[in-house]
XYZ file of C-alpha atoms in Angstrom:
690
model
C 21.001 -34.118 -10.635
C 17.985 -34.103 -12.990
C 17.665 -37.866 -12.851
C 17.881 -37.868 -9.058
C 15.259 -35.127 -8.734
C 12.915 -36.917 -11.124
C 13.334 -40.170 -9.208
C 12.710 -38.450 -5.894
C 9.583 -36.763 -7.268
C 8.129 -40.014 -8.602
C 8.998 -41.799 -5.361
C 7.193 -39.112 -3.339
C 4.128 -39.532 -5.532
C 4.097 -43.286 -4.967
C 4.653 -43.075 -1.186
C 2.057 -40.411 -0.435
C -0.152 -39.405 -3.352
C -2.099 -36.919 -1.213
C 1.094 -35.036 -0.363
C 2.327 -34.919 -3.930
C 0.624 -31.541 -4.400
C 3.236 -29.918 -2.152
C 6.359 -32.086 -2.151
C 6.010 -33.345 -5.723
C 5.388 -29.909 -7.157
C 8.589 -28.632 -5.596
C 10.481 -31.401 -7.317
C 8.823 -30.685 -10.665
C 9.560 -26.993 -10.247
C 13.263 -27.706 -9.738
C 13.353 -29.848 -12.864
C 11.404 -27.246 -14.824
C 14.065 -24.652 -14.049
C 17.135 -26.825 -14.482
C 16.092 -28.791 -17.576
C 12.717 -27.631 -18.939
C 13.119 -29.611 -22.151
C 13.353 -32.890 -20.274
C 10.301 -32.175 -18.151
C 8.433 -30.995 -21.259
C 8.808 -34.436 -22.821
C 7.258 -36.044 -19.738
C 4.428 -33.493 -19.588
C 3.654 -33.870 -23.312
C 3.288 -37.629 -22.856
C 1.022 -37.078 -19.842
C -1.131 -34.657 -21.835
C -1.902 -37.349 -24.379
C -3.332 -39.406 -21.537
C -5.168 -36.480 -19.874
C -5.746 -33.809 -22.552
C -8.264 -31.923 -20.412
C -5.952 -31.444 -17.419
C -5.445 -27.703 -16.811
C -2.161 -28.148 -14.940
C -0.628 -30.178 -17.747
C -1.871 -27.705 -20.365
C -0.313 -24.736 -18.588
C 2.852 -26.688 -17.734
C 3.310 -27.614 -21.403
C 2.997 -23.951 -22.426
C 5.432 -22.736 -19.740
C 8.033 -25.418 -20.423
C 7.784 -24.870 -24.162
C 8.492 -21.160 -23.678
C 11.540 -21.999 -21.564
C 13.004 -24.645 -23.819
C 11.785 -23.933 -27.355
C 10.982 -20.226 -27.322
C 7.888 -18.050 -27.189
C 7.016 -18.411 -30.870
C 6.373 -22.113 -30.267
C 4.715 -21.507 -26.896
C 2.257 -18.792 -27.931
C -0.409 -21.131 -29.407
C -0.258 -23.289 -26.275
C -1.290 -20.414 -23.972
C -4.851 -20.766 -25.265
C -7.662 -23.220 -24.775
C -7.334 -25.289 -21.624
C -4.151 -23.468 -20.563
C -6.152 -20.258 -20.596
C -9.286 -21.527 -18.889
C -7.984 -22.133 -15.361
C -6.063 -19.436 -13.505
C -2.927 -20.522 -11.666
C -3.148 -24.250 -12.416
C 0.616 -24.438 -12.982
C 1.460 -21.691 -10.521
C 3.861 -23.938 -8.618
C 6.111 -24.116 -11.670
C 6.676 -20.342 -11.709
C 10.145 -19.271 -10.736
C 10.878 -18.077 -7.236
C 14.562 -17.352 -6.982
C 17.267 -15.091 -5.717
C 17.171 -11.423 -6.631
C 19.767 -10.581 -9.274
C 22.398 -7.887 -8.893
C 20.929 -4.383 -8.906
C 21.995 -0.777 -8.619
C 20.290 0.384 -5.409
C 19.198 3.888 -4.613
C 21.646 5.465 -2.192
C 20.039 7.516 0.587
C 21.135 11.073 1.211
C 23.880 11.035 3.873
C 22.217 13.987 5.584
C 18.945 15.747 4.958
C 16.760 18.523 6.315
C 13.598 17.461 8.122
C 11.269 19.363 5.815
C 11.145 19.947 2.091
C 12.179 23.460 1.168
C 8.976 24.951 -0.311
C 10.802 26.883 -3.033
C 12.816 23.872 -4.232
C 9.806 21.589 -3.825
C 7.734 23.711 -6.202
C 9.863 22.281 -9.018
C 8.678 18.772 -8.129
C 5.400 17.363 -9.452
C 3.685 14.279 -8.120
C 1.301 13.092 -10.801
C -1.166 10.331 -11.513
C -3.667 9.492 -14.225
C -7.323 8.591 -14.776
C -7.678 7.852 -18.486
C -10.630 5.945 -19.849
C -11.595 3.124 -17.492
C -8.690 3.667 -15.089
C -9.665 3.850 -11.437
C -9.543 7.240 -9.766
C -6.500 7.831 -7.554
C -6.655 7.764 -3.782
C -7.598 11.171 -2.335
C -4.935 13.187 -0.548
C -5.876 14.986 2.645
C -2.448 16.050 3.886
C 0.655 16.764 1.841
C 3.890 18.741 2.112
C 3.994 22.391 1.165
C 5.654 22.924 -2.201
C 5.174 19.988 -4.601
C 2.205 20.072 -6.912
C -0.072 17.037 -7.059
C -1.585 16.712 -10.541
C -4.212 14.335 -11.901
C -4.103 13.977 -15.692
C -7.344 12.749 -17.214
C -9.357 12.740 -20.411
C -12.598 12.327 -18.467
C -15.254 14.880 -17.668
C -17.311 12.658 -15.379
C -15.264 12.788 -12.192
C -17.615 12.329 -9.222
C -18.596 15.297 -7.096
C -18.559 15.684 -3.314
C -21.419 16.886 -1.125
C -20.835 20.418 -2.397
C -20.791 19.336 -6.064
C -17.041 19.851 -6.622
C -16.029 17.504 -9.459
C -12.474 16.540 -8.525
C -10.455 14.131 -6.409
C -9.438 15.564 -3.040
C -5.862 16.798 -2.935
C -5.226 16.587 -6.703
C -5.219 19.378 -9.299
C -7.226 18.039 -12.229
C -5.854 18.777 -15.718
C -7.429 17.590 -18.960
C -5.060 15.864 -21.366
C -5.625 13.984 -24.608
C -2.430 11.989 -25.280
C -1.337 11.562 -28.932
C -1.935 7.792 -28.889
C -4.802 5.335 -29.014
C -7.098 5.675 -25.972
C -6.110 2.292 -24.549
C -2.445 3.372 -24.505
C -3.040 6.803 -22.919
C -2.114 5.800 -19.363
C 1.111 4.120 -20.495
C 2.082 7.122 -22.623
C 1.654 9.503 -19.678
C 3.544 7.139 -17.384
C 6.501 6.798 -19.760
C 6.636 10.472 -20.847
C 6.605 12.758 -17.779
C 7.964 15.839 -19.559
C 5.484 15.660 -22.429
C 2.557 14.712 -20.182
C 3.232 17.649 -17.853
C 4.244 20.137 -20.559
C 1.052 22.162 -20.265
C 0.135 21.599 -16.626
C 3.645 22.024 -15.156
C 6.132 23.252 -17.786
C 8.689 24.305 -15.150
C 8.867 20.917 -13.409
C 12.431 19.703 -12.895
C 11.532 16.323 -11.416
C 8.428 14.177 -11.176
C 7.083 11.315 -9.124
C 4.532 9.215 -10.975
C 2.004 7.270 -8.893
C -0.179 4.763 -10.716
C -3.822 5.046 -9.594
C -3.694 1.541 -8.115
C -1.165 2.806 -5.542
C -1.713 5.118 -2.594
C 0.776 7.426 -0.908
C 0.776 6.243 2.704
C 4.245 7.193 3.959
C 6.176 10.258 5.066
C 6.711 12.227 1.849
C 9.428 14.391 3.379
C 11.473 11.258 4.056
C 10.723 9.664 0.707
C 11.631 12.693 -1.382
C 14.544 14.092 0.620
C 16.214 10.858 1.707
C 15.494 8.360 -1.075
C 14.455 10.060 -4.300
C 16.192 13.391 -4.703
C 19.713 11.851 -4.683
C 18.747 9.748 -7.747
C 17.849 10.603 -11.332
C 15.644 7.554 -11.901
C 14.259 5.358 -9.093
C 11.650 2.617 -8.838
C 10.671 -0.334 -6.663
C 11.761 -3.879 -7.386
C 9.049 -5.985 -9.028
C 7.741 -8.946 -7.051
C 6.699 -10.873 -10.176
C 10.123 -12.254 -10.997
C 13.659 -11.405 -12.019
C 13.066 -10.571 -15.689
C 10.673 -10.201 -18.611
C 10.297 -13.960 -19.025
C 9.246 -14.488 -15.403
C 6.631 -11.726 -15.581
C 5.169 -12.970 -18.867
C 4.873 -16.503 -17.449
C 3.248 -15.257 -14.264
C 0.719 -13.084 -16.058
C -0.277 -15.799 -18.518
C -0.507 -18.584 -15.935
C -2.335 -16.565 -13.278
C -4.441 -14.533 -15.692
C -3.505 -11.298 -13.952
C -4.393 -8.854 -16.738
C -6.085 -6.162 -14.619
C -4.482 -3.223 -16.428
C -6.116 -0.987 -19.059
C -5.216 -2.093 -22.569
C -3.459 -5.297 -21.491
C -4.566 -8.560 -23.087
C -3.149 -12.068 -23.174
C -2.339 -11.613 -26.857
C -0.350 -8.448 -26.159
C 1.692 -10.105 -23.424
C 2.479 -13.009 -25.749
C 3.556 -10.507 -28.421
C 5.843 -8.778 -25.892
C 7.431 -12.083 -24.904
C 8.003 -13.041 -28.530
C 9.526 -9.616 -29.194
C 11.977 -9.945 -26.263
C 12.807 -13.498 -27.303
C 13.421 -12.525 -30.921
C 15.681 -9.625 -29.934
C 17.695 -11.702 -27.495
C 16.892 -9.573 -24.454
C 18.943 -11.161 -21.635
C 17.434 -12.609 -18.501
C 18.087 -12.276 -14.774
C 18.904 -8.563 -14.744
C 16.260 -7.372 -12.285
C 12.658 -6.345 -12.957
C 11.300 -2.907 -12.072
C 7.790 -2.122 -10.827
C 6.227 0.879 -12.601
C 3.603 1.682 -9.986
C 5.859 4.486 -8.689
C 8.533 6.174 -10.806
C 10.855 9.015 -9.823
C 12.652 10.867 -12.651
C 14.729 13.973 -12.877
C 13.838 15.837 -16.056
C 16.456 16.847 -18.596
C 19.002 14.147 -17.666
C 20.278 12.817 -21.033
C 20.481 9.148 -20.068
C 17.049 9.167 -18.446
C 15.652 10.827 -21.574
C 17.326 8.169 -23.738
C 15.907 5.345 -21.610
C 12.449 6.916 -21.878
C 12.722 6.989 -25.674
C 13.855 3.346 -25.779
C 11.098 2.366 -23.367
C 8.384 3.883 -25.545
C 9.947 2.475 -28.704
C 9.675 -1.015 -27.210
C 6.161 -0.422 -25.919
C 4.940 1.001 -29.241
C 6.269 -2.022 -31.090
C 4.696 -4.490 -28.617
C 2.258 -2.823 -26.186
C 1.217 -4.666 -23.050
C 2.922 -4.563 -19.647
C 5.178 -1.521 -19.597
C 7.395 -3.309 -17.034
C 8.418 -5.729 -19.799
C 9.103 -2.853 -22.209
C 11.167 -1.036 -19.575
C 13.177 -4.161 -18.791
C 14.019 -4.498 -22.485
C 14.998 -0.813 -22.687
C 17.302 -1.072 -19.675
C 18.981 -4.386 -20.530
C 19.067 -4.701 -24.310
C 22.817 -5.037 -25.116
C 22.281 -2.787 -28.126
C 21.757 0.113 -25.730
C 24.955 1.830 -24.582
C 24.055 1.784 -20.881
C 23.631 -2.008 -21.001
C 26.514 -2.937 -23.286
C 29.289 -2.722 -20.673
C 27.401 -4.773 -18.114
C 26.679 -7.449 -20.703
C 30.359 -7.566 -21.710
C 31.363 -8.103 -18.092
C 28.803 -10.884 -17.674
C 29.862 -12.503 -20.963
C 33.615 -12.328 -20.354
C 33.505 -12.968 -16.635
C 36.016 -10.168 -16.020
C 35.057 -7.607 -13.356
C 35.102 -4.002 -14.508
C 36.106 -1.735 -11.643
C 35.171 1.312 -13.717
C 31.641 0.233 -14.538
C 29.116 3.048 -14.199
C 25.839 2.706 -12.304
C 22.864 1.743 -14.415
C 20.363 4.492 -15.205
C 17.603 2.971 -13.029
C 18.038 2.588 -9.278
C 15.914 0.270 -7.127
C 14.712 1.179 -3.656
C 15.902 -1.282 -0.980
C 13.739 -4.276 -0.142
C 14.106 -3.465 3.568
C 11.619 -0.635 3.008
C 9.063 -3.215 1.875
C 7.877 -4.657 -1.438
C 6.368 -2.568 -4.208
C 2.862 -3.591 -3.161
C 3.162 -2.395 0.440
C 6.106 -0.460 1.804
C 7.137 2.495 3.918
C 5.813 4.985 1.370
C 3.216 3.456 -0.954
C 0.588 0.708 -0.841
C -1.293 -1.180 -3.483
C -4.977 -0.310 -3.836
C -7.134 -3.284 -4.693
C -9.924 -2.875 -7.258
C -12.944 -1.219 -5.694
C -15.919 -3.579 -5.821
C -19.248 -2.321 -7.157
C -21.948 -1.367 -4.650
C -23.854 -4.301 -3.269
C -27.378 -4.644 -4.638
C -30.104 -3.481 -2.310
C -33.418 -5.117 -1.559
C -36.671 -3.238 -1.049
C -36.776 -1.765 2.493
C -38.947 -3.598 4.956
C -41.277 -2.113 7.575
C -39.721 0.230 10.096
C -40.345 0.061 13.817
C -39.772 2.963 16.182
C -39.224 6.675 15.545
C -36.915 7.964 12.817
C -34.749 10.769 14.211
C -33.619 13.690 12.089
C -33.875 14.396 8.334
C -33.701 11.455 5.932
C -32.279 13.008 2.789
C -28.934 12.928 0.995
C -26.705 15.164 -1.082
C -28.904 14.902 -4.174
C -31.733 16.740 -2.447
C -29.450 19.527 -1.266
C -30.209 18.674 2.358
C -27.694 17.242 4.846
C -26.691 13.609 4.482
C -28.024 11.528 7.358
C -25.277 9.677 9.236
C -25.523 7.607 12.405
C -23.138 5.844 14.771
C -24.670 2.714 16.274
C -23.185 1.593 19.590
C -24.137 -1.094 22.129
C -25.167 -0.133 25.661
C -23.145 -3.005 27.131
C -19.992 -1.470 25.618
C -20.965 2.179 26.101
C -18.018 2.964 28.396
C -15.346 1.044 26.485
C -12.527 2.974 24.846
C -13.464 1.814 21.358
C -17.062 3.030 21.743
C -16.093 6.377 23.258
C -13.289 7.112 20.802
C -14.401 5.590 17.489
C -18.073 6.129 18.323
C -19.129 9.084 20.432
C -16.077 11.308 19.993
C -15.721 10.656 16.262
C -19.412 11.346 15.665
C -19.176 14.618 17.612
C -16.033 15.659 15.774
C -17.534 15.049 12.327
C -20.834 16.714 13.227
C -19.043 19.824 14.497
C -16.896 20.130 11.377
C -19.676 19.638 8.796
C -22.870 21.002 10.390
C -24.415 21.955 7.049
C -23.476 18.804 5.144
C -24.066 16.004 7.674
C -26.947 15.351 10.042
C -25.460 13.161 12.789
C -27.123 10.736 15.206
C -25.384 8.731 17.960
C -27.647 5.953 19.201
C -27.874 2.398 20.509
C -31.372 1.906 19.069
C -30.860 -0.207 15.956
C -34.548 -0.185 15.118
C -34.761 3.619 14.970
C -32.422 4.081 12.019
C -33.540 4.594 8.443
C -32.179 6.308 5.300
C -28.787 7.008 6.846
C -25.195 5.931 6.485
C -24.752 3.860 9.642
C -21.341 3.233 11.217
C -21.536 0.212 13.505
C -18.994 0.334 16.337
C -16.952 -2.671 17.444
C -19.179 -3.321 20.453
C -22.333 -3.129 18.336
C -20.825 -5.549 15.815
C -20.214 -7.980 18.677
C -23.774 -7.483 19.922
C -25.913 -7.693 16.795
C -26.295 -10.731 14.555
C -25.620 -10.815 10.826
C -29.374 -11.016 10.262
C -29.947 -7.853 12.310
C -27.224 -6.039 10.359
C -28.755 -7.140 7.060
C -32.133 -5.816 8.189
C -30.481 -2.547 9.205
C -28.842 -2.358 5.790
C -32.158 -2.773 3.958
C -33.570 0.264 5.774
C -30.556 2.545 5.302
C -28.374 3.986 2.586
C -25.265 2.087 3.707
C -23.899 0.198 6.710
C -20.182 0.408 7.556
C -18.532 -1.871 10.101
C -15.867 -0.402 12.398
C -14.060 -3.531 13.581
C -11.054 -1.703 15.054
C -8.442 -4.343 15.947
C -10.744 -7.355 15.442
C -10.668 -9.890 12.622
C -14.057 -9.329 10.991
C -16.673 -12.049 10.842
C -17.236 -13.100 7.237
C -20.939 -13.486 7.896
C -21.280 -9.971 9.309
C -19.054 -8.420 6.644
C -21.393 -9.900 4.041
C -24.292 -8.112 5.762
C -22.676 -4.663 5.470
C -21.562 -2.386 2.638
C -18.076 -1.444 3.797
C -15.446 -1.537 6.537
C -13.837 1.481 8.189
C -10.170 0.543 8.660
C -8.206 1.672 11.697
C -4.691 1.532 10.225
C -2.914 1.464 6.876
C -1.930 -2.167 7.380
C -5.463 -3.234 8.280
C -6.968 -1.389 5.324
C -4.561 -3.129 2.953
C -5.055 -6.577 4.495
C -8.844 -6.387 4.654
C -9.053 -5.268 1.017
C -7.168 -8.439 0.140
C -9.223 -10.667 2.471
C -12.640 -9.234 1.486
C -12.409 -8.270 -2.205
C -16.204 -7.882 -2.517
C -16.355 -5.261 0.268
C -15.231 -1.649 0.129
C -12.536 -0.831 2.685
C -11.798 2.742 3.786
C -9.002 4.014 5.990
C -10.056 6.641 8.523
C -7.128 7.609 10.745
C -7.751 6.927 14.428
C -8.191 10.348 16.015
C -6.462 11.452 19.192
C -8.699 11.462 22.260
C -10.695 14.704 22.036
C -9.944 15.443 25.678
C -6.227 15.866 24.875
C -5.281 19.449 23.968
C -2.023 20.346 22.189
C 0.674 21.076 24.752
C 4.293 22.181 25.061
C 6.486 19.561 26.743
C 9.211 20.344 29.314
C 12.590 21.347 27.898
C 14.887 20.993 30.923
C 15.844 17.319 30.563
C 14.513 14.083 29.072
C 11.304 13.025 30.814
C 9.908 9.712 29.574
C 6.714 7.779 30.358
C 4.760 4.804 29.104
C 0.982 5.354 28.971
C -0.953 2.090 28.715
C -1.344 -1.483 29.930
C 1.823 -2.867 31.484
C 1.364 -6.134 29.583
C 1.301 -4.344 26.220
C 4.870 -3.046 26.383
C 8.381 -4.342 26.883
C 9.791 -2.246 29.736
C 12.646 -3.750 31.767
C 12.696 -3.096 35.490
C 16.209 -1.748 35.015
C 14.722 1.253 33.173
C 12.091 2.165 35.757
C 14.255 5.045 37.041
C 14.255 6.527 33.528
C 10.715 5.684 32.405
C 7.560 6.311 34.446
C 4.654 3.880 34.158
C 1.218 5.516 33.752
C -1.412 2.737 33.634
C -4.541 3.070 31.494
C -7.869 1.269 31.525
C -9.682 0.658 28.233
C -12.657 -1.472 29.348
C -13.975 1.505 31.368
C -12.252 4.684 30.336
C -10.457 6.756 32.953
C -9.312 10.144 31.623
C -7.170 11.137 34.630
C -3.914 10.223 32.842
C -4.454 13.024 30.314
C -3.484 15.632 32.906
C -0.033 14.005 33.129
C 0.819 14.342 29.427
C 2.379 17.846 29.634
C 4.936 16.534 32.155
C 6.726 14.381 29.569
C 8.671 15.098 26.404
C 9.279 11.476 25.423
C 6.818 8.566 25.193
C 7.977 4.956 25.420
C 5.703 3.021 23.020
C 7.683 -0.179 22.416
C 4.982 -2.772 21.770
C 5.003 -6.322 23.120
C 3.842 -8.643 20.351
C 1.174 -11.119 21.395
C -0.387 -13.979 19.490
C -3.917 -12.560 19.777
C -2.992 -9.048 18.665
C -5.076 -7.675 15.846
C -4.325 -4.640 13.740
C -3.215 -1.637 15.772
C -3.327 2.024 14.779
C -0.340 4.244 15.528
C -2.463 5.916 18.212
C 0.247 6.150 20.873
C 2.391 7.929 18.297
C -0.473 10.288 17.408
C -1.048 11.026 21.090
C 2.635 11.800 21.662
C 2.632 14.074 18.611
C -0.392 15.982 19.962
C 1.517 16.475 23.233
C 4.674 17.675 21.436
C 6.698 14.644 22.569
C 9.035 12.283 20.731
C 8.581 8.500 20.846
C 10.802 5.498 21.422
C 9.323 2.757 19.247
C 9.977 -0.536 17.516
C 10.654 -0.407 13.798
C 8.157 -3.244 13.276
C 5.266 -1.421 14.954
C 2.740 -1.805 12.108
C 2.285 1.733 10.668
C 5.229 3.378 12.473
C 7.658 3.481 9.485
C 4.952 5.024 7.297
C 4.545 7.930 9.694
C 8.100 8.280 11.017
C 10.122 7.221 7.978
C 12.989 4.741 8.068
C 15.562 7.212 9.444
C 13.673 8.298 12.553
C 16.455 8.433 15.182
C 14.746 6.726 18.125
C 13.821 3.282 16.876
C 14.918 0.498 19.227
C 17.184 -2.214 17.872
C 15.285 -5.087 19.514
C 13.400 -6.053 22.655
C 16.179 -7.728 24.623
C 16.970 -6.041 27.959
C 20.562 -5.060 27.080
C 19.420 -3.587 23.774
C 16.596 -1.584 25.361
C 18.935 -0.248 28.063
C 21.372 0.817 25.370
C 18.651 2.443 23.257
C 17.174 4.385 26.168
C 20.627 5.667 27.105
C 21.113 6.735 23.484
C 17.779 8.579 23.436
C 18.465 10.351 26.746
C 21.935 11.434 25.635
C 20.448 12.892 22.428
C 18.287 15.355 24.367
C 18.739 18.872 23.042
C 20.930 17.718 20.140
C 20.340 17.367 16.390
C 18.739 13.903 16.637
C 16.267 15.175 19.216
C 15.443 18.148 17.015
C 14.924 15.912 13.981
C 12.715 13.558 15.997
C 10.567 16.518 17.071
C 10.304 17.703 13.460
C 9.147 14.263 12.352
C 6.632 14.130 15.198
C 5.267 17.479 14.018
C 4.683 15.834 10.637
C 2.894 12.983 12.427
C 0.715 15.548 14.220
C -0.307 17.050 10.864
C -1.212 13.640 9.443
C -3.299 12.701 12.496
C -5.070 16.029 12.984
C -8.806 16.241 13.547
C -9.127 17.916 10.142
C -7.397 14.943 8.460
C -9.630 12.430 10.251
C -12.821 14.296 9.368
C -11.816 14.681 5.716
C -11.164 10.939 5.438
C -14.492 10.170 7.105
C -16.387 12.496 4.807
C -14.715 11.001 1.715
C -15.765 7.546 2.923
C -19.452 8.346 3.344
C -19.551 10.227 0.037
C -18.022 7.307 -1.829
C -20.138 4.605 -0.223
C -23.351 6.425 -1.160
C -22.489 6.929 -4.834
């Protein structure tokens, strides 16, 4: 097989040299996994011909580690192999996930956390040394404590001078280790780290500061975490310690406090020397659930720190070694079964459980999302001459006067839904909530703005050139683009300071696409004209509010679902009066090629009206608000399936599934309240002006 693959690879290179980068690399990757020693001999010969080639340098180091061990490979991961990130990335292993012990969801659960029981749970994060601050929390369940452990005294203040991070209790802690190991110590040792701040905690959920809580915490804790003693996400960087070490060294991904290339090499050598097995499943340590006082979890923690202390670096590698070292009792039986090939029907579950991949990867899932490094503020040029009047005060929080903020809209889009909702209404809502802290202006006059934080609406972004936005930026404290569902223009993004995201998914994606620009999520508010209401309780009454072309609604269901058309180009508010007539909203989205990012606004609107929703599971942010066990997801968009699902929803009226759906929608209403939206907006303008 090796000979055939090698021949095929060389033949592909001869036939189409320009395509060798894709087809040939796949062939080399297969050889590098099946027989790394053989490919190493070929690569070593090629290196003598081209000693400066970065791909060959990295390939030699990787293949040496696979075939001859990490002691031999360590010197090769320097020099040219170190200079170019990802040169041999195609050789990294991408393979099947190994056998795991999955978390098992609770068979039944209450809709809400019990406040008394929840008080024994602590969600904690850290900000030691140069660690980034955690994401602020503006809405959280009653009961659990949310604690930020830090050794810093320079946490930024808000407009009122409060030095803290919104939603987190700040507690000072000096861990008994070197400063560059403080975050790892607190992550590995929940009981010791929380001993002073929360001595009565019976369970903890650790969130690394590069992750944000974006999902339904009631669902996460009650359904997925509380049934387990120790739960994490599966790591996307490979199946074992070897895969992760290769990936980090080849790609140069060392963005973790205290982690260096030398430390990762030392970890790999340590695992190699101790014979830590491969292919057992790698855990991500960005989120860790542990029940305190469980002997096996305590023993794993001790082994984890023992490994990390001996060879500090990536704690995922140290944890893998702790969980799968055959010298540990919890790993010995599994290794015996693998070695002897005899199934053991009495084998006990491993101490660590992995959350199912169907909930999403560790970097972005139903409950948490990766936060990308926040870029520094863009440098500012000297302001140019100003034309036109300057409305309102022009001071900021340092002076003790209100911070000047403006929404810039375009007259040609003045009556569009995006301008009215994310422009006029949002500006009015924020101004009403913070009259003493923010001086608000809503204008279409771009030349009249100076010394303010300016939010540019979607229509205004379409109207004004990048040059005009750059000029606006030079005269003001910051310019933030509100692109809504549009793919931003790179040229115009470069002329602004930040982007105001409309959904969790968009915020995550834009942070990846525009790493030099700050991205903030501000939840899309419910139309201010919609008051809370009590829906009818006599029978199921369902409607779709929106464009007919945006939903999948079979004609066969028109007797069960009313169609209420909306217009977004020129807003008509007459449909709002119909909301109290319905207790169920059909919001199944029709996917279209030109769709951009969409907020869960139809869900927020239904929640404000006290209604449940019928929705697709793949509707962007829906699982993060509803959780994975919301009872009224549709199973697909085929007509028979939708007929079946609507019959199921109607038959559930008044029963336990209907009650649970209403409870979950109440949680959605809390997370999309005007107070939540305003708090997110205020945090954005405070951060962008620091």
